């Protein structure tokens, strides 16, 4: 097995295990009851809906909106501190290795159908949208728009997030007949959004991560100074383009190794024929033997 195939297999195993661990309330998928035990007080690192019947933890984006939109809003010290710590430590490594919805998109993208490449200029502007979603729907609207009781809705979760529909909306409606009459416009709207991203995932790798995910946008803010870095040895690099070719996020690691779009999947490192790329943590990297590089 080639290095790149080994890397892909290892990452898929870790992604699958992370999905199982964060959705370990298996009885919820039978009873349709959402877990509400003590673990729900803590955020998981990736996008996973609080309302998923199997979810053991809280979604960080949902938690941030809940704090900001409360009747007596407080500064979200815990959530922002938690997300900032992850960002400083590993950046978007969470997106590449631990996010359940990232895994879903990648598996859909494996379906053999003709893929497309979004034109570079359009792609560059579209990627800025996730920062707009983070600023407007996750932060500003919950703070500004409130009902007569002084409470704000979780606007991103309620109106836009396809993860909530996949993880929570569909399973809960299937398992709870009493909820089905309440599924009207909002449910249909969220279902359309989910179907759009499923369709896009067939032809574009990780479209939600690239263009919409506010969590990925937040983690990406820390990439230039996070402890985990992707580094390129310009002396060793032969500029063959192998790394850029395998990158599902369309990043050229030889030019922008600290790009906020990089999810630290490590596939470019495995694809490099001369071992010019490396993932480091606090400047330290795993040394590979010549035999490993040639394998």
Coordinates of C-alpha atoms in Angstrom, one line a residue:
X1 CA 0.0 0.0 0.0
X2 CA 1.4 3.4 -1.0
X3 CA 2.1 6.1 1.6
X4 CA -0.9 8.3 0.4
X5 CA -3.3 5.3 0.6
X6 CA -2.0 4.5 4.1
X7 CA -2.6 8.1 5.2
X8 CA -6.1 8.2 3.8
X9 CA -7.0 4.9 5.4
X10 CA -5.6 6.0 8.8
X11 CA -7.5 9.3 8.7
X12 CA -10.8 7.6 7.7
X13 CA -10.4 5.3 10.7
X14 CA -9.8 8.2 13.1
X15 CA -12.7 10.1 11.6
X16 CA -15.0 7.2 12.0
X17 CA -13.9 6.5 15.6
X18 CA -14.4 10.2 16.4
X19 CA -17.9 10.1 14.9
X20 CA -18.8 7.0 17.0
X21 CA -17.4 8.5 20.2
X22 CA -19.2 11.8 19.9
X23 CA -22.4 10.0 19.0
X24 CA -22.1 7.3 21.6
X25 CA -25.6 7.6 23.0
X26 CA -26.8 4.6 20.9
X27 CA -30.1 4.1 22.7
X28 CA -31.1 7.6 21.5
X29 CA -31.3 6.2 17.9
X30 CA -33.8 3.6 19.2
X31 CA -35.9 5.7 21.5
X32 CA -35.6 9.1 19.7
X33 CA -34.7 10.7 23.0
X34 CA -31.9 13.3 23.1
X35 CA -29.2 12.7 25.7
X36 CA -29.3 15.3 28.4
X37 CA -26.7 14.0 30.9
X38 CA -23.7 15.9 32.3
X39 CA -21.5 15.4 29.2
X40 CA -23.9 17.7 27.3
X41 CA -22.4 20.6 29.3
X42 CA -19.2 20.2 27.3
X43 CA -18.5 21.1 23.7
X44 CA -17.1 18.6 21.2
X45 CA -14.4 20.1 18.9
X46 CA -16.2 19.5 15.6
X47 CA -19.6 20.2 14.0
X48 CA -22.1 17.8 15.5
X49 CA -25.7 18.8 16.3
X50 CA -26.8 19.0 19.9
X51 CA -30.1 17.5 18.9
X52 CA -28.7 14.4 17.4
X53 CA -30.2 11.4 19.3
X54 CA -26.7 10.0 19.7
X55 CA -24.8 13.2 20.6
X56 CA -23.0 13.1 23.9
X57 CA -21.7 16.7 23.8
X58 CA -22.7 20.1 22.7
X59 CA -21.9 21.7 19.3
X60 CA -19.5 24.7 19.9
X61 CA -21.3 26.9 17.4
X62 CA -24.7 26.1 19.0
X63 CA -23.3 26.7 22.4
X64 CA -21.8 30.1 21.4
X65 CA -25.1 31.2 20.0
X66 CA -26.9 30.0 23.2
X67 CA -24.7 32.1 25.4
X68 CA -24.9 35.2 23.3
X69 CA -28.6 34.9 22.8
X70 CA -29.6 34.3 26.4
X71 CA -32.0 36.6 28.2
X72 CA -29.0 37.9 30.3
X73 CA -26.2 37.5 27.8
X74 CA -22.7 37.0 29.1
X75 CA -19.3 37.0 27.4
X76 CA -18.8 33.5 26.2
X77 CA -15.6 32.9 28.1
X78 CA -15.9 29.1 28.1
X79 CA -16.8 28.6 24.5
X80 CA -14.5 31.2 23.0
X81 CA -11.7 30.1 25.3
X82 CA -12.2 26.4 24.4
X83 CA -12.3 27.2 20.6
X84 CA -9.3 29.5 20.9
X85 CA -7.3 26.9 22.7
X86 CA -8.0 24.4 20.0
X87 CA -7.2 26.9 17.3
X88 CA -3.9 27.8 19.0
X89 CA -2.9 24.2 19.5
X90 CA -3.9 22.6 16.1
X91 CA -5.8 25.0 13.9
X92 CA -8.1 23.2 11.5
X93 CA -6.6 19.8 12.2
X94 CA -10.1 19.2 13.9
X95 CA -11.7 19.7 10.5
X96 CA -9.5 17.1 8.8
X97 CA -9.5 14.4 11.5
X98 CA -12.4 14.7 14.0
X99 CA -15.4 16.5 12.4
X100 CA -18.3 14.0 11.6
X101 CA -19.7 16.2 8.9
X102 CA -16.4 16.5 7.2
X103 CA -16.3 12.7 7.0
X104 CA -19.9 12.6 5.5
X105 CA -18.9 15.0 2.8
X106 CA -15.7 13.1 1.9
X107 CA -17.6 9.8 1.7
X108 CA -20.2 11.3 -0.6
X109 CA -17.4 12.8 -2.8
X110 CA -16.0 9.3 -3.3
X111 CA -19.1 8.3 -5.3
X112 CA -17.9 8.0 -8.9
X113 CA -19.3 10.9 -10.8
X114 CA -17.7 13.7 -12.8
X115 CA -16.1 16.3 -10.5
X116 CA -15.8 20.0 -11.1
X117 CA -13.2 22.7 -10.2
X118 CA -14.7 26.0 -9.2
X119 CA -13.0 28.8 -11.1
X120 CA -10.2 30.3 -9.0
X121 CA -11.6 33.8 -8.7
X122 CA -15.1 32.7 -7.8
X123 CA -13.7 30.1 -5.4
X124 CA -11.6 32.7 -3.6
X125 CA -14.6 35.0 -3.0
X126 CA -16.9 32.1 -2.1
X127 CA -14.5 31.0 0.7
X128 CA -14.9 34.3 2.4
X129 CA -18.6 33.6 2.9
X130 CA -17.9 31.3 6.0
X131 CA -16.4 34.3 7.8
X132 CA -19.5 36.3 7.0
X133 CA -21.7 33.4 8.4
X134 CA -19.5 33.4 11.5
X135 CA -19.7 37.1 12.1
X136 CA -23.4 37.7 11.1
X137 CA -25.4 34.6 11.9
X138 CA -23.4 33.2 14.8
X139 CA -22.3 36.4 16.6
X140 CA -24.1 39.6 15.5
X141 CA -27.7 38.4 15.0
X142 CA -28.0 36.5 18.4
X143 CA -26.7 39.7 20.1
X144 CA -28.8 42.2 18.2
X145 CA -32.2 40.5 17.3
X146 CA -34.2 39.5 20.4
X147 CA -37.9 38.7 21.0
X148 CA -40.2 40.3 23.6
X149 CA -38.6 38.2 26.3
X150 CA -35.1 39.4 25.5
X151 CA -34.1 36.0 24.1
X152 CA -32.5 35.5 20.7
X153 CA -32.8 32.5 18.4
X154 CA -29.7 30.5 17.3
X155 CA -29.9 31.9 13.8
X156 CA -27.2 29.8 12.1
X157 CA -28.4 26.5 13.7
X158 CA -32.1 27.4 13.1
X159 CA -32.0 28.6 9.5
X160 CA -28.8 27.5 7.8
X161 CA -26.9 24.5 9.4
X162 CA -27.2 21.3 7.3
X163 CA -25.5 19.4 10.1
X164 CA -28.5 19.9 12.4
X165 CA -30.9 18.6 9.8
X166 CA -28.7 15.5 9.0
X167 CA -27.8 14.7 12.7
X168 CA -31.0 15.9 14.4
X169 CA -33.9 16.9 12.2
X170 CA -34.2 13.7 10.1
X171 CA -33.5 11.1 12.8
X172 CA -35.9 12.8 15.3
X173 CA -38.7 13.1 12.8
X174 CA -38.3 9.4 11.8
X175 CA -38.2 8.2 15.5
X176 CA -40.9 10.6 16.9
X177 CA -44.3 10.5 15.2
X178 CA -45.6 13.3 17.4
X179 CA -43.1 15.7 15.9
X180 CA -44.1 15.1 12.3
X181 CA -47.1 17.5 12.2
X182 CA -44.8 20.3 13.3
X183 CA -42.5 19.9 10.3
X184 CA -43.5 22.8 8.0
X185 CA -41.6 25.5 6.1
X186 CA -38.5 25.6 8.3
X187 CA -38.0 21.9 8.2
X188 CA -38.4 21.9 4.4
X189 CA -36.0 24.9 4.1
X190 CA -33.3 23.1 6.1
X191 CA -33.9 19.9 4.2
X192 CA -33.3 21.8 0.9
X193 CA -30.0 23.2 2.3
X194 CA -28.9 19.7 3.3
X195 CA -29.8 18.3 -0.1
X196 CA -27.9 21.1 -1.8
X197 CA -24.7 20.3 0.1
X198 CA -25.1 16.6 -0.5
X199 CA -25.4 17.3 -4.2
X200 CA -22.4 19.7 -4.1
X201 CA -20.4 17.1 -2.2
X202 CA -20.8 14.8 -5.2
X203 CA -18.9 17.1 -7.4
X204 CA -16.9 19.4 -5.0
X205 CA -14.8 18.1 -2.1
X206 CA -16.1 19.4 1.3
X207 CA -18.2 22.4 0.0
X208 CA -19.6 23.1 3.5
X209 CA -16.1 23.3 4.9
X210 CA -14.9 25.6 2.1
X211 CA -17.8 28.0 1.8
X212 CA -20.1 27.9 4.9
X213 CA -18.7 26.4 8.1
X214 CA -18.3 29.0 10.8
X215 CA -16.3 26.6 13.0
X216 CA -13.7 26.1 10.3
X217 CA -13.6 29.9 9.8
X218 CA -12.9 30.4 13.5
X219 CA -10.2 27.7 13.6
X220 CA -8.6 29.1 10.4
X221 CA -8.0 32.4 12.1
X222 CA -5.3 30.8 14.2
X223 CA -3.4 29.0 11.4
X224 CA -0.5 31.3 11.0
X225 CA 0.5 31.0 14.7
X226 CA -0.9 27.7 15.8
X227 CA 1.4 25.2 17.5
X228 CA 0.8 22.7 14.6
X229 CA 2.2 23.9 11.3
X230 CA 2.6 22.5 7.8
X231 CA 6.2 23.3 6.7
X232 CA 7.8 23.2 3.3
X233 CA 11.6 22.8 2.8
X234 CA 12.2 25.0 -0.2
X235 CA 15.7 23.6 -0.7
X236 CA 14.4 20.0 -0.9
X237 CA 11.2 20.7 -2.9
X238 CA 11.4 19.9 -6.6
X239 CA 8.2 21.7 -7.4
X240 CA 6.6 18.6 -9.0
X241 CA 3.1 19.7 -7.9
X242 CA 2.2 16.3 -6.4
X243 CA 1.2 17.9 -3.1
X244 CA -1.2 20.4 -4.6
X245 CA -2.7 17.7 -6.8
X246 CA -3.8 15.5 -3.9
X247 CA -5.1 18.4 -1.7
X248 CA -8.9 18.3 -1.5
X249 CA -9.0 21.8 -0.2
X250 CA -7.1 23.1 -3.3
X251 CA -4.2 24.5 -1.3
X252 CA -0.7 24.6 -2.7
X253 CA 1.4 23.7 0.3
X254 CA 4.6 24.9 -1.3
X255 CA 3.2 28.4 -1.7
X256 CA 0.8 28.8 1.3
X257 CA 1.6 26.1 3.9
X258 CA -0.1 28.2 6.6
X259 CA -3.3 28.8 4.5
X260 CA -6.5 29.0 6.6
X261 CA -8.0 26.6 4.2
X262 CA -5.6 23.7 5.1
X263 CA -7.3 21.1 7.3
X264 CA -4.0 19.4 8.2
X265 CA -5.0 16.1 6.7
X266 CA -1.4 15.2 6.0
X267 CA -2.1 13.8 2.5
X268 CA 0.2 16.3 0.9
X269 CA 3.0 15.2 3.2
X270 CA 2.5 11.5 2.2
X271 CA 2.3 12.5 -1.5
X272 CA 5.6 14.3 -1.6
X273 CA 8.3 12.2 -3.3
X274 CA 11.2 13.9 -1.7
X275 CA 9.9 14.4 1.9
X276 CA 10.0 18.2 1.6
X277 CA 6.7 18.7 3.5
X278 CA 6.1 18.0 7.2
X279 CA 3.5 18.5 9.9
X280 CA 5.2 19.9 13.0
X281 CA 4.1 20.6 16.5
X282 CA 6.1 23.3 18.3
X283 CA 8.7 22.9 15.6
X284 CA 9.1 19.1 16.1
X285 CA 8.3 16.6 13.4
X286 CA 8.4 12.9 13.0
X287 CA 11.6 11.8 11.2
X288 CA 10.9 9.4 8.3
X289 CA 13.5 6.9 7.0
X290 CA 14.5 6.8 3.4
X291 CA 12.7 3.5 3.0
X292 CA 9.4 5.0 4.2
X293 CA 9.8 7.8 1.7
X294 CA 10.5 5.4 -1.2
X295 CA 7.6 3.0 -0.2

